[in-house]
Amino acid sequence: MIWTRRGVGYLALIAPLPVFLALAYGVPFFGVAGWSLTLPEPGLSNYERVFTDPIVLGVLLRTLRICAVVTIVTTAAAYALAYIWVQGSPRQRIFVEFCILVPFWISTLTRAFGWLVLLYNRGLVNTWLQDLGVTTEPLTLVRNEFGVIVGMTHFLIPFAVFPIASAMRHLDERVLLASRGLGAGRLRTFWSVFLPMTMPGILGAALIVFVFSLGFFITPAILGGGRSVMAAEFVYVQLFQTANWGLAAAISVVMVAIVAVLVTLLFRLTRVEKLMG
Amino acid sequence: MTDVQLRATGIRKLFGRFVALDGIDLSIDRGEFLTLLGPSGSGKTTFLMTLAGFLEPTSGHLEEAGIDITRQPAEVRKYGMVFQGYALFPHMTVEENVAFPLKIQKIGAAERRQRVGAMLTTVGLEAHRNKRPSQLSGGQQQRVALARALVFQPKVLLLDEPLSALDKNLREQMQGEIKQLHQKTGATFVFVTHDQTEALALSTRIAIFDRGRLQQVGRPDLVYERPVNRFVAEFLGRINLLPLHEARCDGGFLRGRFEDCTLTAPAGDGAGQNGASDNSIVAVRPEYMALSASRPDADGWNGVPATVANRIYSGATSLLELRTRSGVELCLDVRSADASAEFRPGADVWATWPVERGFALPEKSSH
């Protein structure tokens, strides 16, 4: 049936995208996978290093840890924002829209340097804290994991707001009224009805944030200051500074595998959620 | 002896400049089945939401058993509520849905299980207790919603168009079940619908709303047989309206000329004194009209000459559409087995009815 004239026409219309994706993602990925098995010599030695070398393992674990924290903080903050966006007064909605959209117009680099200005030892936050007498010594807020987490969270919140807000918008208002009519106060209604019913949106947002954050490069490079090195920056160093292409390729393949496993898991979860809904 | 459970006094609700409710005074008796009936936008759902505590009236107040509850939130009033579209919790099983209000009231697990089980048996869903709402049919979901709203034995059950999403057969079956639940629980039911047959079939009293105002409240047979204005008369079913010239009130009867005939109807409660009357329309339900080939000569009958315009056969009954000389359209229901069903379009006939089956209405609706 697909080979009728009309079928061929439709195929021709959708073909450019899969062809482009195959060329731009598939081919390079298999190339990288090839390097990981052949450079500097054929074998699994690069993968062996990924899972045994304490430095590489340290970077991977730090990456997963930072991403986990960023995911939790971002999703929680985005949930609060989305709640005001969907349920708030018109003025609150406009304010939230402003907060979500403005960061999109500012480049990653500018935002990272912005945080640096705010958070470094003689930055605004530390100056104020000392002027007000809250602290005597400057706090180390950048060039560590804290700075990286702040910068990444700030970048990722808008991406998490959209799936959560969509889940909140599709929720039938009458279900909330029913809950209150049955004697549940606002807080109880939120915990027993609103939160579980928007859980698919939360899981979707968490997945997007986690996958995005795994590949972060600029923000951790600037706010981590070479101390809190994450996987993407480590791969960059292996490629362009130590010329260790095989190891860099193996780390990349492992990261792709982690993402693939996570995506599969989450699709399973959301399908279960849909069955419930 | 009636026992007033809820009393609304002068309830007004504005949405911006739109007047949704315009001074509603209504008392609801304990244990009655009151239906709020009206077209969409008439204010009936707004009034129900005010009773539930989801909307606060702009002015006026609401009392329950003599205590002012105007500003009391819904979760404190705890009236059971059944919504159009059921509003079940999709992430809970049938059993968890029904147990929800009992959990809120912190009723122990053993008693909870026993009461949920009894309630599910009442609505015939014990076999589906572990299913999710999405796995149930519309009628089953509606039963879960009823069970959930009744399991904590609320004093008042509010139902917002609960049957409008169901197909006709199921709707009739559910009407019977709701009526039985009302008798079984003894709770006060307040039911919103735009379907007048549903209202007539279920209620002990009907309150008819139009454009934010309460038009009439009363027993189903009274509002149907003796509507106070044209809106109520027309909303509750088909009606023939015959405008009179020189209408006068005389000894409890309204008399006047329609075309070349003199028509008489009981003047109704509104008309007190003899003399000129505000009422100038004689109204007759189609099922009380009969057809004959000649002018009725018996006393106590009205008759109007007309021509048969159309005949719609619908099994047991037939609907005949007539037109009088001045172009007023009349319709009447006759049994298909009767001789009068034999009149064909074009036939000249007399539409007749007993004087006491007609009633007087004012020219304009009372807005």
XYZ file of C-alpha atoms in Angstrom:
644
model
C 0.000 0.000 0.000
C 2.875 2.298 0.748
C 3.966 2.026 -2.897
C 0.849 3.620 -4.360
C 1.515 6.968 -6.024
C 0.129 8.773 -3.026
C 2.231 6.661 -0.642
C 5.395 7.537 -2.575
C 4.393 11.201 -2.429
C 4.061 11.097 1.353
C 7.362 9.237 1.670
C 9.074 11.910 -0.391
C 7.669 14.539 1.973
C 8.911 12.927 5.171
C 12.157 11.458 3.761
C 14.429 14.510 4.250
C 14.162 14.386 8.040
C 15.119 10.701 8.605
C 17.838 11.005 5.959
C 19.235 14.116 7.645
C 19.063 12.482 11.093
C 20.811 9.359 9.789
C 23.594 11.417 8.210
C 24.029 13.909 11.034
C 23.659 11.537 13.993
C 23.826 7.908 12.853
C 26.987 8.095 10.757
C 29.044 10.116 13.275
C 27.851 7.897 16.124
C 29.025 4.728 14.391
C 32.269 6.500 13.550
C 32.788 7.355 17.226
C 31.826 3.830 18.264
C 34.425 2.586 15.754
C 37.167 4.766 17.286
C 36.323 3.478 20.744
C 37.070 -0.080 19.553
C 40.099 0.628 17.312
C 42.144 3.544 18.749
C 44.953 3.364 19.646
C 44.720 -0.384 18.913
C 41.779 -2.774 18.251
C 40.168 -4.209 21.393
C 38.037 -3.379 24.439
C 40.843 -1.703 26.371
C 39.155 1.734 26.263
C 35.979 0.346 27.858
C 38.075 -1.460 30.424
C 39.602 1.896 31.347
C 36.196 3.602 31.587
C 35.070 1.126 34.226
C 38.364 0.741 36.137
C 40.325 4.010 35.914
C 39.487 5.934 39.122
C 39.802 9.275 37.334
C 37.342 8.351 34.583
C 34.993 6.667 37.055
C 35.212 9.715 39.283
C 34.187 11.983 36.436
C 31.266 9.715 35.486
C 30.044 9.431 39.072
C 30.343 13.190 39.599
C 28.424 13.769 36.373
C 25.621 11.432 37.452
C 25.538 12.973 40.927
C 25.415 16.567 39.687
C 22.782 15.649 37.103
C 20.667 13.900 39.727
C 20.761 16.928 42.044
C 20.106 19.330 39.151
C 17.175 17.175 38.010
C 15.556 17.146 41.457
C 16.068 20.871 42.127
C 15.019 21.908 38.616
C 11.891 19.740 38.557
C 10.779 20.951 41.978
C 11.336 24.618 41.055
C 9.656 24.143 37.675
C 6.674 22.487 39.363
C 6.145 25.525 41.562
C 6.521 27.881 38.587
C 4.173 25.825 36.421
C 1.606 25.762 39.232
C 1.555 29.550 39.404
C 1.568 29.762 35.609
C -1.526 27.547 35.320
C -3.434 28.374 38.511
C -2.322 31.902 39.306
C -3.970 35.266 38.713
C -3.465 36.898 35.275
C -0.731 39.153 36.679
C 1.130 36.191 38.208
C 0.863 34.339 34.889
C 2.471 37.187 32.970
C 5.258 37.360 35.533
C 5.946 33.619 35.225
C 5.881 33.765 31.424
C 8.453 36.541 31.605
C 10.642 34.445 33.923
C 10.433 31.469 31.572
C 10.965 33.267 28.287
C 13.683 35.810 29.077
C 16.389 33.187 29.801
C 15.755 31.749 26.316
C 16.920 35.021 24.767
C 20.235 35.115 26.609
C 23.114 32.909 25.491
C 24.496 30.128 27.664
C 27.838 31.859 27.846
C 26.401 35.174 29.035
C 24.352 33.439 31.696
C 27.328 31.431 32.968
C 29.447 34.574 33.251
C 26.532 36.321 34.891
C 26.507 33.697 37.634
C 30.278 34.024 37.932
C 29.911 37.769 38.567
C 27.286 37.081 41.206
C 28.940 34.162 42.966
C 32.733 34.455 42.856
C 34.774 35.306 45.957
C 34.547 39.056 45.465
C 31.206 38.851 43.644
C 27.946 40.542 44.529
C 26.585 37.837 46.816
C 29.746 37.530 48.879
C 30.204 41.310 49.098
C 26.677 41.793 50.367
C 26.893 38.909 52.805
C 30.069 40.394 54.304
C 28.761 43.967 54.283
C 25.675 42.816 56.152
C 27.867 40.902 58.562
C 26.313 37.547 57.827
C 29.700 36.050 56.995
C 33.256 37.144 57.685
C 35.061 35.019 55.091
C 33.855 34.818 51.470
C 31.895 31.624 50.747
C 33.132 29.419 47.927
C 30.153 29.508 45.633
C 31.802 28.863 42.262
C 34.626 26.694 40.984
C 32.867 23.810 42.726
C 29.797 21.595 42.336
C 27.544 24.188 43.957
C 28.256 26.737 41.247
C 27.757 24.148 38.522
C 24.421 23.076 39.991
C 23.186 26.672 40.291
C 24.109 27.495 36.701
C 22.663 24.309 35.239
C 19.432 24.549 37.219
C 18.919 28.093 36.045
C 19.428 27.045 32.454
C 17.147 24.011 32.595
C 14.093 25.263 34.532
C 12.215 26.560 31.448
C 12.584 23.185 29.734
C 10.982 21.481 32.722
C 8.135 23.985 33.072
C 6.499 23.124 29.750
C 5.758 19.385 30.222
C 4.603 19.995 33.799
C 2.367 22.910 32.827
C 0.874 20.832 30.037
C 0.018 18.038 32.499
C -1.544 20.593 34.863
C -3.594 22.177 32.081
C -5.057 18.854 30.987
C -6.221 18.047 34.477
C -10.006 18.163 34.837
C -10.829 20.963 37.286
C -13.918 19.050 38.437
C -11.749 16.286 39.921
C -10.292 18.871 42.293
C -13.775 20.166 43.128
C -14.919 16.588 43.740
C -12.071 16.064 46.170
C -12.949 19.208 48.120
C -16.642 18.352 48.047
C -15.771 15.015 49.652
C -14.202 16.828 52.590
C -10.539 17.109 51.554
C -8.993 20.518 52.229
C -6.794 22.298 49.695
C -3.561 20.764 50.996
C -4.990 17.249 51.109
C -6.428 17.699 47.603
C -3.008 18.761 46.373
C -1.181 15.748 47.858
C -3.784 13.073 47.165
C -5.138 14.220 43.806
C -3.254 17.053 42.089
C 0.284 15.732 42.593
C -0.364 12.104 41.578
C -2.393 13.213 38.561
C 0.412 15.478 37.308
C 3.075 12.811 37.926
C 3.460 11.973 34.188
C 4.425 15.606 33.583
C 6.933 15.469 36.433
C 8.537 12.291 35.077
C 8.659 13.720 31.549
C 10.271 16.930 32.792
C 12.778 15.006 34.906
C 13.800 12.914 31.907
C 14.324 15.943 29.687
C 16.349 17.726 32.359
C 18.490 14.693 33.168
C 19.304 13.875 29.560
C 20.078 17.516 28.789
C 22.251 17.939 31.851
C 24.391 14.857 31.076
C 25.793 16.611 28.012
C 26.344 20.063 29.579
C 29.645 21.592 28.601
C 29.907 25.373 28.760
C 28.156 25.968 32.084
C 30.162 23.397 34.100
C 33.379 24.421 32.345
C 32.961 28.051 33.436
C 31.314 27.643 36.853
C 33.258 24.492 37.761
C 36.492 26.216 36.904
C 38.277 22.999 35.951
C 37.711 21.454 39.379
C 34.240 19.947 39.011
C 34.903 18.394 35.623
C 31.878 16.719 34.090
C 31.805 14.069 31.371
C 31.441 16.416 28.386
C 34.368 18.596 29.474
C 36.442 15.492 30.230
C 35.765 14.121 26.745
C 36.826 17.473 25.300
C 40.094 17.374 27.230
C 40.784 13.797 26.102
C 40.136 14.762 22.476
C 41.914 18.064 22.136
C 44.501 18.196 24.897
C 45.725 14.661 25.549
C 44.786 13.300 22.084
C 43.293 10.212 23.689
C 40.590 9.720 21.046
C 39.828 6.092 21.856
C 39.026 6.812 25.521
C 37.002 9.921 24.625
C 34.975 7.835 22.165
C 34.370 5.055 24.715
C 33.124 7.555 27.331
C 30.783 9.059 24.725
C 29.363 5.635 23.837
C 28.802 4.840 27.528
C 26.957 8.163 27.995
C 24.726 7.448 25.003
C 24.007 4.007 26.456
C 23.051 5.527 29.851
C 20.658 7.947 28.131
C 19.140 5.149 26.049
C 18.496 2.995 29.111
C 16.937 5.953 30.961
C 14.685 6.903 28.061
C 13.468 3.320 27.712
C 12.793 3.091 31.443
C 10.887 6.342 31.498
C 8.783 5.478 28.495
C 7.796 2.303 30.316
C 6.877 4.329 33.372
C 4.844 6.905 31.518
C 2.973 4.171 29.669
C 1.992 2.726 33.019
C 0.865 6.193 34.054
C -1.248 6.473 30.939
C -2.929 3.178 31.776
C -3.799 4.668 35.134
C -5.131 7.813 33.548
C -44.886 19.283 58.369
C -41.883 20.239 56.350
C -38.402 20.558 57.724
C -36.267 23.116 55.872
C -32.690 21.953 55.466
C -31.251 24.627 53.189
C -32.593 28.126 52.797
C -31.276 30.536 50.178
C -32.267 34.168 50.605
C -31.707 36.786 47.927
C -28.740 34.980 46.360
C -27.116 37.179 43.733
C -24.000 36.230 41.790
C -22.175 38.470 39.352
C -19.390 37.403 37.018
C -17.975 40.768 36.011
C -21.067 42.564 34.753
C -22.942 39.372 33.901
C -25.737 38.622 36.345
C -25.638 34.841 36.780
C -28.082 34.721 39.682
C -30.535 37.520 40.320
C -32.035 37.241 43.786
C -32.819 33.573 44.324
C -35.070 32.718 47.264
C -35.487 28.999 47.677
C -36.040 26.610 50.590
C -35.021 22.984 50.261
C -36.729 20.489 52.555
C -34.951 17.647 54.296
C -35.105 14.457 52.250
C -36.676 15.952 49.156
C -35.534 15.436 45.557
C -35.329 18.939 44.150
C -34.438 19.421 40.508
C -32.983 22.682 39.232
C -34.186 22.855 35.651
C -33.383 25.392 32.983
C -31.651 26.016 29.670
C -27.881 26.446 29.597
C -26.844 29.803 31.004
C -29.954 30.014 33.175
C -27.970 29.961 36.417
C -28.946 26.499 37.646
C -25.363 25.191 37.798
C -24.125 28.448 39.350
C -26.770 28.006 42.048
C -25.694 24.406 42.648
C -22.039 25.492 42.935
C -23.142 28.119 45.457
C -24.965 25.459 47.466
C -21.837 23.269 47.320
C -19.606 26.076 48.578
C -17.432 26.351 45.461
C -18.797 29.809 44.671
C -19.453 32.593 47.109
C -22.548 34.662 46.274
C -22.038 38.367 45.587
C -24.883 39.053 48.005
C -27.605 37.161 49.815
C -27.148 34.287 52.216
C -27.475 30.619 52.687
C -28.583 28.783 55.813
C -28.378 25.157 56.759
C -30.809 24.202 59.541
C -30.914 27.829 60.640
C -27.124 28.349 60.679
C -25.539 30.786 58.229
C -23.135 28.890 55.936
C -22.712 31.524 53.200
C -18.943 31.764 53.691
C -18.325 28.165 54.687
C -15.990 26.365 52.228
C -17.029 23.186 50.424
C -14.802 20.861 52.439
C -16.539 21.951 55.641
C -20.074 21.615 54.243
C -19.286 18.093 53.029
C -22.173 17.636 50.673
C -21.750 14.684 48.353
C -21.232 15.828 44.812
C -21.652 14.061 41.469
C -20.393 15.849 38.388
C -21.114 15.712 34.708
C -18.200 13.609 33.434
C -18.017 11.871 36.851
C -14.697 13.457 38.001
C -13.346 10.173 39.371
C -9.731 9.998 40.511
C -8.001 8.276 37.583
C -4.960 7.216 39.621
C -7.036 5.272 42.136
C -8.951 2.013 41.851
C -12.734 1.898 42.197
C -12.327 0.810 45.805
C -9.836 3.619 46.573
C -12.120 6.168 44.954
C -15.037 5.135 47.150
C -12.817 4.910 50.248
C -11.408 8.443 49.707
C -14.003 10.430 51.707
C -13.851 7.887 54.550
C -10.049 8.182 54.665
C -10.387 11.954 54.919
C -12.690 11.469 57.903
C -10.065 9.148 59.423
C -12.421 6.213 59.679
C -10.592 3.010 60.689
C -9.535 0.469 58.058
C -11.954 -2.245 59.169
C -15.034 -0.026 59.151
C -13.877 1.610 55.942
C -13.583 -1.730 54.181
C -16.994 -2.771 55.408
C -18.714 0.472 54.328
C -16.985 0.595 50.935
C -17.958 -3.046 50.357
C -21.597 -2.376 51.274
C -21.719 0.711 49.042
C -20.179 -1.134 46.074
C -22.759 -3.885 46.514
C -25.543 -1.292 46.530
C -24.416 0.071 43.162
C -23.583 -3.408 41.814
C -19.852 -2.901 41.313
C -18.268 -5.315 43.815
C -16.753 -7.296 40.917
C -14.938 -4.216 39.623
C -13.446 -2.971 42.883
C -9.832 -3.310 41.748
C -10.264 -1.741 38.324
C -9.307 1.784 37.375
C -12.044 4.202 36.249
C -10.673 4.177 32.685
C -11.439 0.454 32.470
C -15.147 1.007 33.189
C -18.072 1.960 30.952
C -19.813 5.323 31.333
C -22.658 3.864 33.383
C -20.250 2.035 35.679
C -18.188 5.190 36.183
C -21.359 7.043 37.089
C -22.157 4.376 39.694
C -18.678 4.761 41.182
C -19.241 8.524 41.368
C -22.576 7.965 43.145
C -21.022 5.432 45.527
C -18.159 7.809 46.336
C -20.574 10.677 46.979
C -22.921 8.622 49.193
C -20.513 6.384 51.132
C -19.874 8.993 53.847
C -23.629 9.492 54.307
C -23.810 13.182 53.438
C -26.913 15.116 54.475
C -27.147 16.593 51.001
C -26.200 15.125 47.625
C -25.650 17.582 44.781
C -25.785 16.213 41.230
C -24.673 18.352 38.278
C -26.133 16.923 35.046
C -24.882 13.459 36.009
C -26.668 11.619 33.203
C -26.122 13.887 30.223
C -23.094 11.921 28.968
C -25.009 8.618 28.818
C -27.056 7.246 25.930
C -30.848 7.164 26.186
C -31.423 3.608 27.458
C -28.676 3.794 30.034
C -29.919 7.202 31.116
C -33.374 5.840 31.860
C -31.900 2.940 33.797
C -29.672 5.276 35.819
C -32.658 7.547 36.544
C -34.334 4.578 38.200
C -31.194 3.800 40.187
C -30.797 7.386 41.359
C -34.426 7.442 42.484
C -33.895 4.206 44.421
C -30.721 5.566 46.044
C -32.698 8.631 47.097
C -35.347 6.505 48.783
C -32.769 4.216 50.353
C -30.496 6.901 51.796
C -33.122 9.474 52.748
C -30.594 12.225 51.925
C -31.657 15.507 50.337
C -30.935 15.375 46.601
C -30.449 18.519 44.542
C -30.225 17.598 40.889
C -29.348 19.884 37.979
C -30.558 19.092 34.482
C -31.671 20.772 31.280
C -33.824 17.762 30.365
C -37.451 18.392 31.356
C -38.537 14.737 31.055
C -35.756 13.756 33.461
C -36.881 16.477 35.860
C -40.523 15.433 35.691
C -39.681 11.750 36.186
C -37.321 12.090 39.163
C -38.249 15.019 41.324
C -40.477 15.640 44.276
C -40.193 19.334 43.357
C -38.827 21.238 40.377
C -37.293 24.708 40.447
C -37.232 26.294 37.001
C -34.497 28.818 36.215
C -34.227 31.270 33.357
C -31.726 34.104 32.922
C -30.602 33.982 36.524
C -34.097 34.055 37.996
C -36.232 31.454 39.623
C -39.393 31.243 37.508
C -41.454 28.695 39.414
C -41.028 26.027 42.085
C -43.449 23.203 42.643
C -44.462 19.596 42.265
C -43.780 18.220 38.769
C -47.482 17.831 37.908
C -48.250 21.368 39.096
C -45.491 23.103 37.147
C -46.462 21.079 34.087
C -50.213 21.571 34.348
C -50.251 25.080 35.832
C -47.139 26.968 34.718
C -47.083 30.592 35.873
C -45.653 32.051 32.698
C -44.924 31.342 29.068
C -41.294 30.417 29.670
C -42.191 27.643 32.105
C -45.080 26.487 29.910
C -42.883 26.270 26.816
C -39.833 24.818 28.537
C -41.674 21.881 30.083
C -43.062 20.565 26.821
C -45.017 21.448 23.727
C -47.847 23.870 24.298
C -50.554 25.576 22.227
C -50.951 29.277 22.845
C -54.111 31.094 21.725
C -54.029 34.907 22.154
C -57.406 36.438 23.135
C -58.991 39.777 22.211
C -60.944 41.680 24.845
C -59.913 39.203 27.535
C -61.914 39.618 30.759
C -61.880 37.901 34.068
C -65.287 36.725 35.177
C -66.098 34.465 38.122
C -62.720 32.753 38.208
C -62.651 32.255 34.464
C -60.852 34.094 31.714
C -63.036 34.758 28.670
C -62.173 36.363 25.373
C -62.360 36.141 21.601
C -60.006 34.111 19.455
C -60.809 34.668 15.767
C -64.583 34.102 15.648
C -64.825 31.886 18.693
C -65.197 32.634 22.379
C -62.715 30.725 24.531
C -62.821 30.122 28.273
C -60.112 28.987 30.666
C -59.657 28.873 34.460
C -58.149 32.248 35.393
C -55.479 30.752 37.663
C -54.213 31.966 41.023
C -52.829 35.252 39.770
C -56.137 36.711 38.689
C -58.157 37.938 41.638
C -60.836 40.460 40.695
C -63.368 40.411 37.944
C -62.739 42.778 35.083
C -59.854 43.341 32.724
C -57.019 40.822 33.101
C -53.248 40.810 32.557
C -53.617 37.298 31.295
C -54.642 37.221 27.684
C -53.473 33.871 26.404
C -55.208 30.528 26.658
C -52.687 27.669 26.809
C -53.439 23.981 26.238
C -51.071 20.997 26.286
C -51.262 19.000 23.015
C -52.342 15.771 24.715
C -55.544 17.398 26.019
C -56.714 18.526 22.587
C -59.007 16.386 20.458
C -60.214 16.670 16.882
C -63.718 16.552 15.575
C -65.305 17.208 12.196
C -67.879 19.634 13.618
C -68.168 22.359 16.230
C -68.387 20.933 19.782
C -71.831 21.624 21.201
C -71.339 20.189 24.696
C -71.044 22.682 27.570
C -67.590 23.086 29.093
C -65.719 22.570 25.824
C -63.730 25.017 23.743
C -63.402 24.669 20.002
C -61.306 26.342 17.320
C -61.640 25.717 13.584
C -58.398 24.834 11.797
C -56.888 22.987 8.855
C -54.635 19.948 9.192
C -51.190 20.995 7.940
C -49.111 17.925 8.699
C -49.271 14.540 10.372
C -46.245 12.838 11.922
C -46.723 9.177 12.705
C -44.576 7.878 15.566
C -45.934 4.461 16.457
C -48.343 4.510 19.370
C -49.117 8.214 18.934
C -49.325 10.606 16.048
C -48.558 14.309 16.104
C -50.962 16.464 14.114
C -50.014 19.982 13.153
C -52.929 22.386 12.506
C -53.202 25.967 11.325
C -56.068 28.256 12.301
C -57.555 30.852 9.945
C -55.319 33.630 11.292
C -52.250 31.419 10.966
C -51.764 30.335 14.607
C -50.105 26.922 14.636
C -51.465 24.227 16.906
C -50.197 20.745 17.565
C -51.880 17.814 19.217
C -51.033 14.298 20.207
C -53.565 11.621 19.357
C -53.383 7.865 19.733
C -52.724 6.383 16.335
C -55.592 3.949 16.912
C -58.148 6.803 17.315
C -60.383 7.941 14.522
C -58.972 11.482 14.729
C -55.612 10.157 13.564
C -57.284 9.500 10.214
C -57.499 13.204 9.316
C -55.172 13.926 6.433
C -53.375 17.190 5.605
C -55.838 19.662 4.074
C -58.837 18.477 6.086
C -60.944 21.147 7.846
C -61.430 20.216 11.483
C -62.250 21.594 14.935
C -59.617 21.413 17.663
C -61.479 20.950 20.951
C -60.599 20.667 24.636
C -62.374 20.715 27.984
C -62.376 24.208 29.533
C -60.638 23.057 32.741
C -57.695 21.605 30.755
C -56.683 25.030 29.472
C -55.052 27.712 31.569
C -54.515 31.441 31.393
C -51.090 32.981 30.847
C -49.880 36.572 30.638
C -48.932 37.894 27.226
C -45.261 38.364 28.033
C -42.846 36.324 30.077
C -42.237 37.938 33.435
C -38.757 39.357 32.862
